[in-house]
Every structure is written in C-alpha cells, then in structure tokens.
C-alpha cells in the first residue's frame, strides 16, 4: 500500500461515521497531511452542517495553521463547487492556500460532476484522482444510486424459517429472528432514509417501524393504505415520527403524517420511487410481506437483499417467503441460530 492509499483509507474510515446522519448528502472524510504527519481530520457529520473539508481544516490546531498551505488534502469525494446548505468547499481549499489535493472519486451530482476538480486546477492546485476509487464508490452507493437512477437505493429484508416460511398459517405473525438479530435490524433502520411496508403488514402486524432497539434516528415510515381504513390506534399513526401514507383519496399533512395520492391504475413501485426521489429519500429498506417484497423482485427494482433464516425453526402450512434467484452471496454471517445472507442485485 502506497502513502496515498494509506491516507485515503483513513478518509474512508472517517466518512463512515456519517452513516445514517448525512443523507441525502454523501458520506465524506478528509485529512490534511504535512510531511507524513496528519495535522487535521474531519468528516461530514450531519445533513446541513459543515462538509468534511471544512471540518478537517478547522480541526488544525492554532500552532499548526502555518502548515496548512504546505499540506496535502486527502478527501474521499470530489469537493463541491456550489452553494447549497453550505458554501463551496473549493473556495475554502483555495482560500487556505492548499497546493495539492488527492481525491478518491468524482461526485456524480449534477451541480458538481467534475466542476470542483476543474476549479481547483484553475487555481493552480495539483489534483490526483482515483485513489481507492472502487472503495469510495461502494461507500456512497446510496448517494450515487439516488443521483444516477433518480430513485432510492433499495434494500429488501425479511426473516424466514428454515423451511422458507415468512409467516404462519393465515398470514399469522410469528417471531422468527432472535433478540440480538432484531437489534441489528433496528441498526439497519437507523442507517436508511425510509422504511416501507404494505397494507397487510400495517394492519395485521401493527408495526412501529422505529429504531427503538438501537440508538439512532428513525427512518421515514412509509406504507400503503389505499382507502385510509387502517385503525387510528395503529402504531404507524401515533405521530411520533415522520410518516408517509400512500392512498388514492387525498393529499394533506397532519402533524408528522403526510398523505400522498398514487394512481392505482399504474405500477406502484415507479410511482413510489418518484415520490421518494422528490422528497430526497436516498435509501429505502423494504420490510413488507411476501407479496410486496416479491413485487420488487419481479420488477427487478432493488439493489440489495438481506435474508435472515432461523436455522432451528420450521413451520407447517405457513406463508412462503419471497423467491429470489440466488447465486453468490456478498456476505454471510450468523447470530446464534440466525443466518443472515446478503445479496446484491448486481451480483446475481
């Protein structure tokens, strides 16, 4: 591993600290290196706050300020060159006299997309691009999917018995995964922007779809209630956290709950994706029932699947789990008797 890769690894480590807090912005890490010594570090901590480059420069102690102009800035994503929630990071870099910048990958967002690099070069700054590019692209797969495909990054998740049942007889809810796995699922929720279930899951299971078993922010709760018939005592209508209800009757907002109309004569998933893209929801975890999950699979509109199998549990006459063309999993892990297999649509 050369020095550029060594320091970019540190940028990526820092960037990961923003997971679940910066969406729809990307996760970004930055460090300042002077003569093989790191004098500043920073990452994008939350949406609307300073970007990684600014936090990195501001972290430099006063006795090292004079070293900034002779340091190399490493950053895991192309610095922005536009005014948004914050000023352009390119301006900050240029103003501090930094003469060299090493970047992992380009920012595909239309307001950046090479313009940040161009501005740095016009200012006489030496720019190196593509250090650990593959790793940097993978880190921000949600961000890149959102901007290139104009939809959220979609994760399908379900738990099943060892004989492939997702529910009991007559769709009866059964506890499949263990308590430790359930905590992991709540951690997953905290890392995504939205969570989606269908009508039957909302009615029969009465889920909360929160991160109550994990410290982290709740995703936007999304469910279908075509005729707005779900009981007002439902956990999803408790107004405790932002919720979006897809229906065919009305559009309105009551407290934290937004009602959005959809056209039932048209395909649901593309409509959902357009609504969520418009609202800046860059990632979605689908925890619905078998029918809803299968519809994403059949339309080939998903990016990742996480399947939890209780290897010690079998149920007769239950509801079959979704069917996905499995080939090579990208990762397999076990939590007691639960096996979790991760699949990527690109890898199928």
XYZ file of C-alpha atoms in Angstrom:
348
model
C 0.000 0.000 0.000
C 1.425 3.379 -1.029
C 1.088 6.568 1.022
C -1.835 7.913 -0.980
C -3.798 4.711 -0.364
C -2.824 4.709 3.308
C -4.215 8.196 3.849
C -7.294 7.593 1.713
C -8.118 4.566 3.858
C -8.241 6.946 6.803
C -10.578 9.268 4.873
C -12.953 6.377 4.222
C -12.849 5.376 7.894
C -13.831 8.894 8.876
C -16.531 9.102 6.218
C -18.331 6.024 7.592
C -19.029 7.909 10.812
C -21.671 9.878 8.933
C -23.743 6.801 8.024
C -27.406 7.436 8.768
C -26.916 11.127 9.547
C -25.957 12.890 6.317
C -28.487 11.629 3.738
C -29.305 12.683 1.106
C -25.742 14.045 1.135
C -22.829 11.627 0.690
C -20.542 10.381 3.440
C -17.185 12.140 3.099
C -13.946 12.082 5.079
C -10.913 14.357 4.764
C -7.435 14.654 6.274
C -4.582 17.145 5.989
C -1.075 15.691 5.841
C 2.139 17.659 6.317
C 5.402 15.778 5.776
C 3.790 12.407 6.540
C 2.055 13.705 9.675
C -1.721 14.132 9.883
C -2.424 17.613 11.209
C -6.190 17.719 10.610
C -9.134 15.354 10.245
C -12.823 15.809 9.568
C -15.929 14.208 8.162
C -19.418 15.284 7.139
C -21.281 14.776 10.403
C -24.905 15.678 9.634
C -27.060 16.959 6.799
C -26.849 20.752 6.550
C -23.668 21.019 8.633
C -20.087 21.701 7.524
C -18.637 19.377 4.916
C -15.636 17.164 5.617
C -13.058 19.516 4.080
C -14.148 22.444 6.260
C -14.227 20.339 9.429
C -10.784 18.982 8.587
C -9.234 22.422 8.110
C -10.952 23.787 11.219
C -9.567 20.899 13.276
C -5.969 22.028 12.725
C -4.556 23.440 15.954
C -3.515 27.088 16.029
C 0.189 26.262 16.266
C -0.090 24.284 13.000
C -2.060 26.840 10.977
C 1.042 27.933 9.110
C 1.482 24.344 7.870
C -1.885 24.174 6.085
C -0.656 25.834 2.891
C 2.188 23.316 2.588
C -0.006 20.267 3.318
C -1.784 17.781 1.083
C -5.540 17.460 1.471
C -6.960 13.958 1.070
C -10.720 13.708 0.535
C -12.884 10.698 -0.303
C -15.159 12.592 -2.737
C -14.702 15.482 -5.134
C -15.104 18.792 -3.245
C -18.329 20.629 -4.013
C -18.271 23.790 -6.118
C -21.751 25.239 -5.495
C -23.746 26.978 -2.801
C -26.194 24.680 -1.036
C -26.714 24.378 2.709
C -23.061 25.462 2.975
C -20.620 27.437 0.772
C -18.432 25.651 -1.823
C -15.629 23.589 -0.315
C -13.420 24.532 -3.265
C -13.449 28.133 -2.030
C -12.286 27.051 1.423
C -9.448 24.946 -0.040
C -8.258 27.758 -2.313
C -8.503 30.409 0.426
C -6.233 28.383 2.694
C -3.558 28.098 0.010
C -3.527 24.314 -0.164
C -1.401 23.304 -3.120
C -2.240 19.612 -3.538
C -5.496 17.639 -3.259
C -5.889 13.858 -3.568
C -9.433 12.643 -4.337
C -10.891 9.141 -4.326
C -13.742 9.607 -6.812
C -15.813 12.118 -8.726
C -19.140 13.422 -7.430
C -21.868 12.482 -9.926
C -24.282 15.096 -8.557
C -25.101 17.394 -11.475
C -24.055 20.545 -9.584
C -20.582 19.112 -9.026
C -19.634 16.340 -11.509
C -16.098 17.476 -12.283
C -16.558 21.200 -11.738
C -14.940 21.038 -8.305
C -11.795 19.465 -9.741
C -11.778 21.941 -12.615
C -11.910 24.897 -10.232
C -9.071 23.532 -8.114
C -6.910 23.036 -11.188
C -7.705 26.545 -12.440
C -6.405 27.830 -9.096
C -3.080 26.084 -9.740
C -3.705 23.219 -7.311
C -2.257 19.801 -8.141
C -5.124 17.289 -8.207
C -4.830 13.492 -8.133
C -7.993 11.467 -8.785
C -8.899 7.794 -8.398
C -7.103 6.701 -5.224
C -9.195 3.813 -3.769
C -11.934 4.803 -6.199
C -13.721 1.447 -6.051
C -13.941 1.559 -2.253
C -15.144 5.166 -2.291
C -17.872 4.410 -4.840
C -19.058 1.441 -2.765
C -19.177 3.546 0.390
C -21.607 6.017 -1.173
C -23.650 3.570 -3.237
C -26.858 5.096 -1.824
C -25.846 8.586 -2.955
C -24.735 7.501 -6.421
C -27.827 5.349 -6.987
C -30.058 8.234 -5.939
C -28.473 10.662 -8.419
C -27.888 8.317 -11.350
C -31.119 6.283 -11.250
C -33.317 9.020 -9.718
C -34.599 6.664 -7.044
C -33.603 5.447 -3.581
C -31.112 2.655 -3.029
C -33.477 -0.231 -2.218
C -32.770 -2.916 0.388
C -35.139 -5.880 0.700
C -35.217 -7.516 4.117
C -37.124 -10.446 5.507
C -36.875 -13.182 8.116
C -37.831 -16.759 7.299
C -37.933 -20.167 8.930
C -35.541 -22.903 7.911
C -38.205 -24.320 5.570
C -38.783 -20.942 3.910
C -41.857 -19.573 5.691
C -42.170 -15.832 6.315
C -45.371 -16.105 8.413
C -47.617 -18.703 9.944
C -50.895 -20.127 8.733
C -53.411 -17.464 7.578
C -50.524 -14.940 7.496
C -50.242 -15.129 11.276
C -47.275 -13.166 12.581
C -44.617 -15.350 14.181
C -41.379 -14.378 15.933
C -38.605 -15.750 13.734
C -35.352 -13.918 14.439
C -33.720 -13.744 17.866
C -33.363 -10.648 20.047
C -29.772 -9.940 19.005
C -30.697 -10.120 15.326
C -33.636 -7.799 15.950
C -31.258 -5.213 17.393
C -29.175 -5.470 14.242
C -32.309 -4.907 12.146
C -33.008 -1.723 14.111
C -29.435 -0.630 13.479
C -30.067 -1.185 9.757
C -33.162 1.008 10.000
C -31.137 3.826 11.564
C -28.807 3.783 8.540
C -31.521 4.293 5.909
C -33.721 7.245 4.985
C -37.004 5.392 4.622
C -38.755 2.150 5.545
C -41.673 0.683 3.590
C -44.392 -1.885 4.297
C -47.653 -2.797 2.597
C -51.242 -2.649 3.780
C -51.435 -6.165 5.223
C -48.270 -5.746 7.268
C -49.526 -2.389 8.574
C -52.884 -3.914 9.528
C -52.002 -7.387 10.757
C -48.630 -6.782 12.425
C -49.243 -3.237 13.707
C -45.505 -2.417 13.465
C -43.835 0.731 14.784
C -41.016 0.749 12.188
C -38.746 2.718 14.533
C -35.219 2.235 15.879
C -36.376 1.680 19.462
C -33.873 -1.183 19.980
C -30.954 0.917 18.718
C -29.663 4.436 19.286
C -30.229 6.256 16.020
C -32.736 8.339 14.130
C -35.934 6.821 12.787
C -36.341 6.464 9.023
C -39.358 7.952 7.268
C -42.149 5.407 7.748
C -43.989 4.648 4.505
C -46.959 2.362 3.990
C -49.926 1.816 1.674
C -53.446 2.482 2.915
C -55.424 2.717 -0.303
C -58.760 3.683 1.270
C -57.431 5.099 4.565
C -59.087 2.338 6.537
C -56.296 1.443 8.960
C -57.308 1.929 12.590
C -56.465 5.259 14.189
C -54.952 3.291 17.075
C -52.285 1.878 14.746
C -48.699 2.437 15.866
C -47.993 3.904 12.427
C -50.479 6.704 13.121
C -49.080 7.710 16.510
C -47.496 10.870 15.010
C -44.264 10.106 16.887
C -42.042 10.276 13.806
C -42.426 11.390 10.158
C -44.738 9.057 8.245
C -45.920 8.952 4.628
C -49.170 7.230 3.681
C -49.781 6.281 0.057
C -53.501 6.369 -0.702
C -55.936 7.038 -3.544
C -58.161 9.584 -1.781
C -56.369 12.712 -0.607
C -53.197 14.698 -0.125
C -52.709 16.511 3.159
C -50.397 16.838 6.151
C -51.373 16.318 9.775
C -48.515 16.795 12.209
C -45.755 14.361 11.246
C -48.006 12.442 8.868
C -48.131 13.147 5.134
C -50.851 11.702 2.892
C -49.801 11.299 -0.751
C -52.074 10.086 -3.558
C -50.994 7.463 -6.062
C -52.652 6.147 -9.206
C -53.665 2.523 -8.693
C -54.018 2.033 -12.462
C -50.268 2.480 -12.824
C -47.310 0.472 -11.478
C -46.821 1.235 -7.806
C -43.048 0.930 -7.418
C -42.066 3.525 -10.067
C -44.597 5.937 -8.519
C -43.171 5.288 -5.065
C -39.630 5.857 -6.305
C -40.600 9.153 -7.954
C -42.299 10.366 -4.765
C -39.329 9.427 -2.594
C -36.818 10.926 -5.027
C -38.769 14.186 -4.938
C -38.632 14.126 -1.124
C -34.890 13.419 -1.016
C -35.201 9.891 0.389
C -31.959 8.358 -0.865
C -32.331 4.858 0.585
C -35.243 2.580 1.407
C -35.468 -0.634 3.390
C -38.489 -2.730 2.438
C -39.804 -4.846 5.335
C -43.199 -5.704 3.922
C -44.883 -9.043 3.460
C -44.075 -11.661 0.864
C -46.296 -10.168 -1.863
C -44.804 -6.690 -1.594
C -41.228 -7.950 -1.469
C -41.840 -10.245 -4.429
C -43.161 -7.322 -6.473
C -39.815 -5.525 -6.124
C -38.015 -8.721 -7.128
C -40.292 -9.388 -10.108
C -39.843 -5.834 -11.411
C -36.078 -6.095 -10.822
C -36.134 -2.813 -8.905
C -33.918 -3.473 -5.906
C -30.239 -3.252 -5.046
C -29.592 -5.432 -2.019
C -31.364 -8.221 -0.147
C -30.780 -9.257 3.452
C -32.386 -12.594 4.290
C -32.482 -13.818 7.892
C -33.058 -17.564 8.332
C -33.762 -19.165 11.694
C -31.973 -22.474 11.179
C -33.733 -24.068 14.181
C -37.305 -23.196 13.227
C -39.773 -24.793 10.820
C -43.462 -24.034 10.346
C -46.069 -26.166 8.606
C -48.712 -24.592 6.355
C -47.129 -21.165 6.649
C -46.801 -18.327 4.159
C -43.981 -18.837 1.687
C -41.159 -16.313 1.715
C -40.261 -14.368 -1.461
C -38.235 -16.143 -4.125
C -35.055 -14.562 -5.387
C -32.625 -16.003 -7.920
C -29.758 -16.575 -5.531
C -26.271 -17.216 -6.797
C -23.301 -15.935 -4.853
C -23.968 -14.014 -1.634
C -21.798 -10.995 -0.965
C -21.667 -11.802 2.753
C -22.910 -14.415 5.217
C -22.961 -14.056 8.983
C -24.524 -15.876 11.935
C -26.060 -14.588 15.154
C -26.709 -17.655 17.310
C -29.136 -19.806 15.263
C -29.954 -17.000 12.798
C -28.087 -16.985 9.492
C -28.029 -13.675 7.607
C -27.245 -13.803 3.902
C -26.635 -10.609 1.936
C -27.185 -10.441 -1.818
C -26.519 -7.723 -4.374
C -28.735 -7.491 -7.473
C -25.632 -6.655 -9.498
C -24.069 -9.912 -8.346
C -26.924 -12.166 -9.474
